[in-house]
Short mmCIF file of C-alpha atoms in Angstrom, two decimals:
data_model
loop_
_atom_site.label_atom_id
_atom_site.label_comp_id
_atom_site.label_asym_id
_atom_site.label_seq_id
_atom_site.Cartn_x
_atom_site.Cartn_y
_atom_site.Cartn_z
CA ALA E 1 5.03 -3.56 10.00
CA GLN E 2 3.93 -5.99 7.31
CA SER E 3 2.71 -9.59 7.48
CA VAL E 4 1.20 -12.13 5.08
CA ALA E 5 -1.28 -15.18 5.96
CA GLN E 6 -1.64 -18.35 3.97
CA PRO E 7 -4.52 -19.89 6.01
CA GLU E 8 -4.21 -23.47 4.54
CA ASP E 9 -1.18 -25.23 5.31
CA GLN E 10 -2.35 -27.85 2.47
CA VAL E 11 -4.70 -27.78 -0.45
CA ASN E 12 -5.56 -30.92 -2.26
CA VAL E 13 -7.02 -30.70 -5.84
CA ALA E 14 -7.89 -33.21 -8.55
CA GLU E 15 -5.79 -33.00 -11.58
CA GLY E 16 -7.92 -30.96 -14.38
CA ASN E 17 -9.88 -29.06 -11.59
CA PRO E 18 -9.35 -25.43 -10.87
CA LEU E 19 -7.21 -24.41 -7.87
CA THR E 20 -6.95 -21.60 -5.63
CA VAL E 21 -4.54 -20.93 -2.80
CA LYS E 22 -5.23 -18.14 -0.44
CA CYS E 23 -3.09 -15.17 0.77
CA THR E 24 -4.07 -12.19 2.99
CA TYR E 25 -1.81 -9.40 3.66
CA SER E 26 -1.25 -6.39 6.05
CA VAL E 27 0.96 -3.32 5.10
CA SER E 28 1.05 0.19 5.97
CA GLY E 29 1.45 1.45 2.31
CA ASN E 30 0.73 0.36 -1.18
CA PRO E 31 1.53 -3.38 -1.15
CA TYR E 32 3.68 -5.10 -3.66
CA LEU E 33 2.52 -8.65 -3.72
CA PHE E 34 4.54 -11.74 -5.08
CA TRP E 35 3.80 -15.53 -5.30
CA TYR E 36 6.71 -17.99 -5.37
CA VAL E 37 6.95 -21.68 -5.76
CA GLN E 38 9.38 -24.12 -4.45
CA TYR E 39 9.90 -27.58 -5.64
CA PRO E 40 11.42 -30.25 -3.50
CA ASN E 41 14.98 -29.56 -2.94
CA ARG E 42 15.12 -26.39 -4.91
CA GLY E 43 15.16 -22.64 -4.26
CA LEU E 44 12.07 -20.56 -4.47
CA GLN E 45 11.17 -19.49 -8.16
CA PHE E 46 9.12 -16.25 -8.99
CA LEU E 47 5.61 -16.84 -10.34
CA LEU E 48 4.03 -13.26 -10.72
CA LYS E 49 3.66 -10.08 -8.80
CA TYR E 50 1.24 -7.24 -8.43
CA ILE E 51 2.84 -3.54 -8.50
CA THR E 52 -0.19 -1.47 -9.65
CA GLY E 53 -2.85 -1.50 -12.21
CA ASP E 54 -4.93 -4.36 -13.39
CA ASN E 55 -6.05 -6.51 -10.31
CA LEU E 56 -5.91 -9.80 -12.31
CA VAL E 57 -2.13 -10.62 -12.77
CA LYS E 58 -1.04 -13.44 -15.02
CA GLY E 59 2.08 -15.29 -14.60
CA SER E 60 4.31 -18.51 -15.32
CA TYR E 61 3.04 -21.84 -16.03
CA GLY E 62 -0.73 -20.77 -16.50
CA PHE E 63 -1.01 -19.19 -13.00
CA GLU E 64 -2.92 -15.85 -12.20
CA ALA E 65 -3.54 -13.90 -9.01
CA GLU E 66 -6.20 -11.44 -8.22
CA PHE E 67 -5.58 -8.38 -5.93
CA ASN E 68 -8.40 -7.41 -3.82
CA LYS E 69 -7.68 -4.23 -1.89
CA SER E 70 -11.00 -4.25 0.09
CA GLN E 71 -10.17 -7.58 1.32
CA THR E 72 -6.60 -7.30 1.48
CA SER E 73 -6.17 -10.47 -0.52
CA PHE E 74 -4.08 -11.78 -3.26
CA HIS E 75 -5.27 -15.38 -3.99
CA LEU E 76 -3.15 -17.55 -6.42
CA LYS E 77 -5.34 -19.36 -9.18
CA LYS E 78 -5.24 -21.55 -11.94
CA PRO E 79 -8.15 -22.93 -14.34
CA SER E 80 -6.83 -26.30 -14.66
CA ALA E 81 -4.37 -28.08 -12.31
CA LEU E 82 -1.71 -30.31 -13.50
CA VAL E 83 0.13 -32.85 -11.23
CA SER E 84 3.29 -31.13 -11.83
CA ASP E 85 1.92 -28.04 -10.19
CA SER E 86 2.34 -29.93 -6.85
CA ALA E 87 4.81 -27.92 -4.67
CA LEU E 88 5.03 -25.27 -1.78
CA TYR E 89 3.66 -21.92 -2.67
CA PHE E 90 4.62 -18.99 -0.93
CA CYS E 91 2.85 -15.44 -0.93
CA ALA E 92 5.07 -12.58 -0.14
CA VAL E 93 4.64 -8.68 0.50
CA SER E 94 6.67 -5.63 0.60
CA TYR E 95 5.55 -1.87 0.12
CA SER E 96 6.26 1.43 -1.02
CA GLY E 97 6.78 3.10 2.27
CA ALA E 98 10.06 4.88 2.87
CA GLY E 99 12.66 2.68 4.11
CA SER E 100 10.88 -0.52 3.50
CA TYR E 101 12.84 -3.14 1.44
CA GLN E 102 12.05 -6.22 3.43
CA LEU E 103 10.14 -8.99 1.55
CA THR E 104 7.86 -10.80 4.12
CA PHE E 105 6.76 -14.41 3.28
CA GLY E 106 3.95 -16.31 4.35
CA LYS E 107 4.36 -19.87 5.89
CA GLY E 108 3.54 -21.57 2.68
CA THR E 109 0.77 -23.74 1.27
CA LYS E 110 1.58 -27.23 0.28
CA LEU E 111 -0.52 -27.93 -3.28
CA SER E 112 -1.06 -31.66 -4.00
CA VAL E 113 -2.58 -32.28 -7.32
CA ILE E 114 -4.06 -35.80 -7.17
CA PRO E 115 -3.96 -37.63 -10.60
CA ASP N 1 19.23 -21.62 -13.19
CA SER N 2 18.64 -18.42 -11.23
CA GLY N 3 22.26 -17.20 -11.60
CA VAL N 4 22.55 -17.10 -7.71
CA THR N 5 25.28 -19.37 -6.53
CA GLN N 6 25.35 -20.73 -2.95
CA THR N 7 28.19 -22.91 -1.30
CA PRO N 8 28.26 -25.20 0.14
CA LYS N 9 25.26 -27.14 -0.78
CA HIS N 10 25.55 -29.19 2.58
CA LEU N 11 27.18 -28.59 5.82
CA ILE N 12 27.46 -30.85 8.80
CA THR N 13 28.91 -29.29 12.18
CA ALA N 14 28.86 -29.54 15.92
CA THR N 15 27.11 -27.46 18.47
CA GLY N 16 29.37 -24.37 19.39
CA GLN N 17 31.18 -24.15 16.13
CA ARG N 18 31.20 -21.38 13.73
CA VAL N 19 30.36 -21.72 9.92
CA THR N 20 30.52 -19.31 6.99
CA LEU N 21 27.85 -19.72 4.14
CA ARG N 22 28.76 -17.97 0.70
CA CYS N 23 26.46 -16.35 -1.79
CA SER N 24 27.20 -14.90 -5.20
CA PRO N 25 24.58 -12.97 -6.57
CA ARG N 26 23.10 -12.82 -10.11
CA SER N 27 25.11 -10.55 -12.45
CA GLY N 28 23.95 -7.04 -11.99
CA ASP N 29 22.15 -7.41 -9.05
CA LEU N 30 22.98 -5.07 -6.18
CA SER N 31 21.01 -6.50 -3.39
CA VAL N 32 21.53 -9.74 -1.41
CA TYR N 33 18.96 -11.23 1.04
CA TRP N 34 19.57 -14.09 3.46
CA TYR N 35 16.41 -16.27 4.64
CA GLN N 36 16.37 -19.17 6.87
CA GLN N 37 13.83 -21.96 6.30
CA SER N 38 12.84 -24.48 8.65
CA LEU N 39 9.86 -26.79 9.20
CA ASP N 40 8.39 -24.75 12.31
CA GLN N 41 9.29 -21.11 11.34
CA GLY N 42 8.67 -21.15 7.80
CA LEU N 43 10.75 -18.76 5.67
CA GLN N 44 12.23 -16.11 7.98
CA PHE N 45 13.99 -13.00 6.78
CA LEU N 46 17.44 -12.43 8.23
CA ILE N 47 19.03 -9.59 6.56
CA GLN N 48 19.51 -7.54 3.35
CA TYR N 49 22.36 -5.74 1.90
CA TYR N 50 22.62 -3.31 -1.00
CA ASN N 51 25.73 -2.47 -2.61
CA GLY N 52 27.92 -3.38 0.30
CA GLU N 53 25.52 -1.66 2.90
CA GLU N 54 23.10 -3.21 5.31
CA ARG N 55 19.59 -2.22 4.27
CA ALA N 56 17.05 -4.05 6.31
CA LYS N 57 17.41 -6.35 9.16
CA GLY N 58 14.87 -9.06 10.15
CA ASN N 59 14.99 -11.82 12.72
CA ILE N 60 18.52 -12.32 12.96
CA LEU N 61 20.20 -13.55 15.99
CA GLU N 62 23.17 -11.82 17.46
CA ARG N 63 25.16 -15.09 17.00
CA PHE N 64 24.70 -14.43 13.28
CA SER N 65 26.45 -11.81 11.06
CA ALA N 66 26.80 -11.17 7.40
CA GLN N 67 28.50 -8.86 5.12
CA GLN N 68 28.52 -7.95 1.29
CA PHE N 69 32.02 -7.36 -0.30
CA PRO N 70 33.05 -4.97 -2.91
CA ASP N 71 32.45 -7.67 -5.64
CA LEU N 72 29.07 -8.00 -4.20
CA HIS N 73 29.29 -11.45 -3.11
CA SER N 74 28.01 -12.07 0.36
CA GLU N 75 28.77 -14.36 3.49
CA LEU N 76 26.64 -15.34 6.41
CA ASN N 77 28.50 -16.36 9.55
CA LEU N 78 26.94 -18.41 12.09
CA SER N 79 28.69 -18.81 15.43
CA SER N 80 28.01 -20.83 18.70
CA LEU N 81 25.74 -22.99 16.63
CA GLU N 82 23.04 -24.63 18.45
CA LEU N 83 20.94 -27.70 17.43
CA GLY N 84 17.83 -25.23 16.76
CA ASP N 85 20.06 -23.50 14.01
CA SER N 86 19.68 -26.65 11.70
CA ALA N 87 17.77 -25.35 8.65
CA LEU N 88 18.00 -24.49 5.00
CA TYR N 89 19.53 -21.21 4.28
CA PHE N 90 18.81 -19.17 1.14
CA CYS N 91 20.48 -16.42 -0.30
CA ALA N 92 18.45 -14.34 -2.97
CA SER N 93 19.43 -11.40 -5.17
CA SER N 94 17.65 -8.53 -6.91
CA GLY N 95 18.05 -5.08 -8.15
CA GLY N 96 17.24 -3.95 -4.57
CA ARG N 97 13.70 -2.10 -5.10
CA PRO N 98 10.61 -3.15 -3.07
CA GLU N 99 8.99 -4.11 -6.38
CA SER N 100 11.68 -6.16 -7.53
CA LYS N 101 11.41 -9.91 -7.72
CA LEU N 102 14.04 -12.14 -6.20
CA PHE N 103 16.18 -14.81 -7.53
CA PHE N 104 16.84 -17.35 -5.04
CA GLY N 105 19.86 -19.73 -4.84
CA SER N 106 19.45 -23.31 -4.17
CA GLY N 107 20.30 -23.15 -0.64
CA THR N 108 22.75 -24.39 2.03
CA GLN N 109 21.40 -26.98 4.23
CA LEU N 110 23.03 -26.80 7.61
CA SER N 111 22.73 -29.70 10.06
CA VAL N 112 23.93 -29.09 13.72
CA LEU N 113 24.89 -32.26 15.57
#
């Protein structure tokens, strides 16, 4: 079984400040980790993914995420938040085990960037 | 634009009825996924098809069924609808591997009255 936890329903940050959206995961094999963003009345859009290699992954719109195997975490970060970053962010996990193709999403974290 | 097309965008129906949601995947993608999004349950995986075959099944009710056709488009059939089935239903497509990123459609908003 695989699962994802996003412990914060909402994160508020001032424009220009760094932001972090937290994610922890549980899988029985090597994880593939993803972040997606959903703007109002839109489908989800891919931001970045970790497959293997460098623990720091860079993605779209200046976002990055750090894979930490010992803490089973994959937190999303951005050095300087923009008002336009306000959206719903989803962490997701699949894994390399045989027969596993299901991508499991967390419940989402609403990010509000305050001008 | 993700390249994934979902129709209709909005659907209003009554309890007990049956509806069909349609999805055309991105060109070249063999795999189609269906997700249900609601405020209380979040984003729930329903089912995945790969090149016409069912590959993975999630929290899909017995009243719901899906299929992927030879041209790779997919349909999600929801029957004996209940008020609690009101949700946003997303289709996504990918190359089908666990490490593949998904491309999502804009969703079908289903309202059961």
